[in-house]
XYZ file of C-alpha atoms in Angstrom:
265
model
C -3.276 21.700 1.431
C -3.514 18.548 -0.676
C -3.389 15.111 0.975
C -2.793 11.918 -0.998
C -3.971 8.567 0.391
C -1.953 5.582 -0.856
C -3.350 2.113 -0.051
C -1.700 -1.248 0.400
C -1.863 -4.026 -2.154
C 1.514 -5.723 -2.382
C 2.856 -5.809 -5.930
C -0.240 -3.948 -7.111
C 1.271 -0.932 -5.416
C 3.417 -0.358 -8.508
C 0.333 1.268 -10.017
C 0.735 4.013 -7.415
C 3.970 5.067 -9.109
C 1.982 5.817 -12.237
C -0.439 7.866 -10.156
C 2.444 9.958 -8.794
C 3.677 10.553 -12.336
C 0.209 11.735 -13.350
C -0.008 14.061 -10.350
C 3.309 15.648 -11.308
C 2.183 16.236 -14.878
C -1.019 17.861 -13.616
C 1.003 19.978 -11.170
C -0.924 18.460 -8.259
C 1.916 17.382 -5.999
C 0.687 16.335 -2.541
C 1.689 18.205 0.601
C 0.975 15.196 2.823
C 0.974 11.487 1.944
C -0.882 8.966 4.093
C 0.280 5.448 3.278
C -0.628 1.887 4.182
C 1.795 -1.006 3.625
C 3.323 -0.729 0.120
C 1.643 2.672 -0.175
C 3.724 3.869 2.772
C 6.935 2.618 1.160
C 6.143 4.447 -2.062
C 5.313 7.612 -0.120
C 8.713 7.494 1.590
C 10.478 6.822 -1.700
C 8.747 9.753 -3.366
C 9.562 12.049 -0.462
C 13.240 11.113 -0.687
C 13.676 11.021 -4.470
C 11.276 13.855 -5.269
C 10.739 12.780 -8.875
C 8.220 10.184 -10.046
C 10.150 9.074 -13.144
C 13.335 8.551 -11.158
C 11.418 6.622 -8.495
C 9.946 4.423 -11.218
C 13.453 3.601 -12.500
C 14.634 2.669 -9.001
C 11.494 0.619 -8.315
C 11.905 -1.392 -11.511
C 15.414 -2.379 -10.428
C 14.297 -3.317 -6.913
C 11.317 -5.289 -8.212
C 13.599 -7.662 -10.074
C 15.659 -8.301 -6.944
C 12.667 -8.718 -4.635
C 10.762 -10.762 -7.187
C 13.597 -13.267 -7.406
C 13.049 -14.390 -3.786
C 9.252 -14.245 -3.679
C 6.851 -16.781 -5.200
C 4.221 -15.578 -7.638
C 0.529 -15.631 -6.704
C -0.606 -14.848 -10.220
C -2.370 -18.137 -10.871
C -5.990 -19.258 -10.894
C -5.067 -22.837 -10.031
C -6.241 -23.559 -6.494
C -3.624 -26.266 -6.094
C -0.729 -23.958 -6.910
C -2.229 -21.188 -4.799
C -2.387 -23.639 -1.914
C 1.238 -24.715 -2.378
C 2.326 -21.093 -2.702
C 0.518 -20.136 0.496
C 2.337 -22.873 2.417
C 5.646 -21.800 0.888
C 5.178 -18.172 1.841
C 3.827 -18.719 5.353
C 6.668 -21.060 6.305
C 9.532 -19.428 4.424
C 8.644 -15.920 5.541
C 8.671 -16.899 9.206
C 12.320 -17.843 8.732
C 13.162 -14.823 6.607
C 11.558 -11.881 8.364
C 10.382 -8.764 6.606
C 13.362 -6.941 8.067
C 15.760 -9.334 6.307
C 13.841 -8.985 3.063
C 14.181 -5.231 3.235
C 17.953 -5.381 3.647
C 18.314 -3.662 0.263
C 16.656 -0.590 1.726
C 17.906 -0.737 5.297
C 21.242 1.076 4.723
C 19.314 4.011 3.247
C 16.469 4.105 5.761
C 17.789 2.820 9.086
C 18.731 6.241 10.491
C 16.049 8.186 8.652
C 13.468 10.049 10.727
C 10.066 11.255 9.606
C 11.247 14.737 10.411
C 14.011 14.380 7.777
C 11.635 13.737 4.874
C 11.105 16.464 2.277
C 7.340 15.900 2.308
C 5.208 14.931 5.263
C 4.540 11.193 5.316
C 2.105 9.437 7.640
C 1.919 5.647 7.987
C -0.775 3.419 9.423
C -0.324 0.097 11.199
C -2.594 -2.116 13.297
C -1.990 -3.004 16.942
C -3.017 -6.647 17.311
C -3.147 -6.338 21.102
C -5.573 -3.437 21.287
C -7.206 -3.834 17.889
C -6.628 -0.148 17.247
C -5.006 1.844 14.486
C -1.529 3.252 15.114
C -0.416 6.420 13.335
C 3.300 6.858 12.613
C 4.527 10.363 11.787
C 7.560 10.885 14.033
C 10.668 8.886 14.854
C 12.125 6.018 12.839
C 10.871 5.676 9.273
C 12.361 2.197 8.972
C 10.587 0.793 12.043
C 7.288 2.257 10.915
C 7.702 0.719 7.452
C 8.455 -2.703 8.892
C 5.258 -2.425 10.933
C 2.872 -1.238 8.236
C 4.198 -3.800 5.723
C 3.934 -6.858 7.992
C 1.083 -8.645 6.236
C -0.535 -11.159 8.659
C 0.130 -14.759 7.677
C 2.959 -13.740 5.356
C 5.330 -11.669 7.498
C 5.729 -11.856 11.292
C 4.223 -9.034 13.337
C 6.507 -6.395 14.846
C 6.839 -5.661 18.549
C 7.219 -1.959 19.267
C 6.972 -0.555 22.775
C 3.941 -2.344 24.260
C 2.304 -3.011 20.915
C 2.300 -5.891 18.442
C 2.026 -4.241 15.047
C 1.065 -5.476 11.597
C -0.228 -4.182 8.264
C -2.456 -1.127 8.623
C -4.732 -2.578 5.960
C -6.111 -5.021 8.519
C -8.298 -2.178 9.810
C -8.455 0.127 6.808
C -6.758 0.213 3.446
C -8.041 3.710 2.706
C -7.536 5.844 5.855
C -9.403 8.947 4.741
C -10.192 9.788 8.369
C -6.463 10.116 9.002
C -6.044 12.368 5.970
C -8.761 14.673 7.286
C -6.802 15.274 10.493
C -4.507 17.601 8.579
C -7.298 20.017 7.583
C -6.803 19.557 3.829
C -8.435 21.612 1.124
C -8.347 18.560 -1.112
C -7.938 14.808 -0.681
C -6.944 12.420 -3.456
C -7.616 8.797 -2.555
C -6.414 5.807 -4.550
C -8.470 2.621 -4.287
C -7.439 -0.879 -5.302
C -10.559 -2.405 -6.810
C -11.218 -6.086 -7.360
C -13.317 -7.656 -10.066
C -17.051 -7.784 -9.351
C -17.170 -11.253 -10.907
C -16.256 -13.551 -8.055
C -16.857 -17.299 -7.897
C -18.224 -18.567 -4.588
C -16.935 -22.124 -4.486
C -16.643 -22.676 -0.752
C -16.845 -21.082 2.705
C -13.448 -19.412 2.297
C -14.617 -17.658 -0.868
C -17.760 -16.554 0.948
C -15.729 -15.094 3.826
C -13.513 -13.249 1.363
C -16.543 -11.811 -0.412
C -18.088 -10.678 2.888
C -14.828 -8.997 3.930
C -14.464 -7.318 0.545
C -18.042 -6.032 0.702
C -17.566 -4.750 4.245
C -14.396 -2.887 3.334
C -15.940 -1.387 0.211
C -18.977 -0.135 2.124
C -16.801 1.433 4.827
C -14.672 3.158 2.193
C -17.741 4.481 0.388
C -19.168 5.745 3.679
C -15.969 7.592 4.578
C -15.887 9.199 1.130
C -19.543 10.290 1.205
C -19.343 11.650 4.753
C -16.160 13.646 4.193
C -16.507 17.422 4.705
C -13.807 17.893 2.060
C -14.063 17.074 -1.635
C -12.354 13.775 -2.345
C -11.040 12.822 -5.758
C -11.121 9.033 -5.975
C -8.931 7.150 -8.431
C -10.192 3.574 -8.720
C -7.631 1.117 -10.069
C -8.912 -2.223 -11.388
C -5.970 -4.568 -10.847
C -6.967 -8.213 -11.067
C -4.136 -9.768 -13.060
C -1.272 -9.323 -10.602
C -0.966 -11.240 -7.346
C -0.066 -9.849 -3.945
C 3.584 -10.897 -4.157
C 4.005 -10.953 -7.928
C 6.598 -8.172 -7.995
C 8.049 -9.152 -11.367
C 4.668 -8.515 -12.977
C 3.830 -5.526 -10.798
C 5.920 -3.100 -12.838
C 3.461 -3.557 -15.704
C 0.872 -1.749 -13.601
C 2.732 1.569 -13.621
C 1.180 2.513 -16.973
C -2.241 1.361 -15.744
C -2.034 3.664 -12.739
C -0.801 6.551 -14.864
C -3.512 6.241 -17.522
C -6.371 5.981 -15.047
C -5.085 8.816 -12.864
C -4.535 11.173 -15.817
C -8.071 10.484 -17.032
C -9.646 11.269 -13.658
C -7.404 14.176 -12.660
C -7.922 16.035 -15.936
C -11.672 15.565 -15.640
C -11.836 16.793 -12.046
């Protein structure tokens, strides 16, 4: 059994489409897909469509529609980043993630995990308990809304007795979840950030500490895995979290890097 781990990353997730295309060409289709945030959405799309090239065509159309209502974060200007952060945090509280996903709702609202052609597993974070929540049964739409609710950008989602948000809060590379399915092989995609990072203030320092912590945890989970893990590292620094118009450019980046690593493995 082959398990594919798809991380979150906002618009950078378009690179994952290129990875899926590469997997198809190498005849390495996954049996199970474990997704976080945008990675979960792509996993569902691939399970429904069943063809990477077709999913890429659909995603390019959707990106133009979504990008038209989201501000771009692709700027190094601290002033404009500050203005954009205010815009997003206030505007998104009025327009919930559920309203933003209205393009997909008619197709997903009644869809159950059990209906998907491939097994898809999603991860979200329970803000009340601080624990990871695994979604693999029931409503696909509700699980997507939960795993894609980025704190500070989209409101959290109440489900049963839990308050759920983006699974990436706890882990953006849930290899431990992938191992629950007794795989023979795990392919994990990592979103890497540039090692050159300017520390201008306390906020930058906190971001660097968090990035280092996450990277070390990911490396530990990879090294300690009893199963061979093929890691595809994607260096994606030029596209912002919500820069969906630019995100489509990353499809070729994901494809090229994945083909290189998969053929060498």
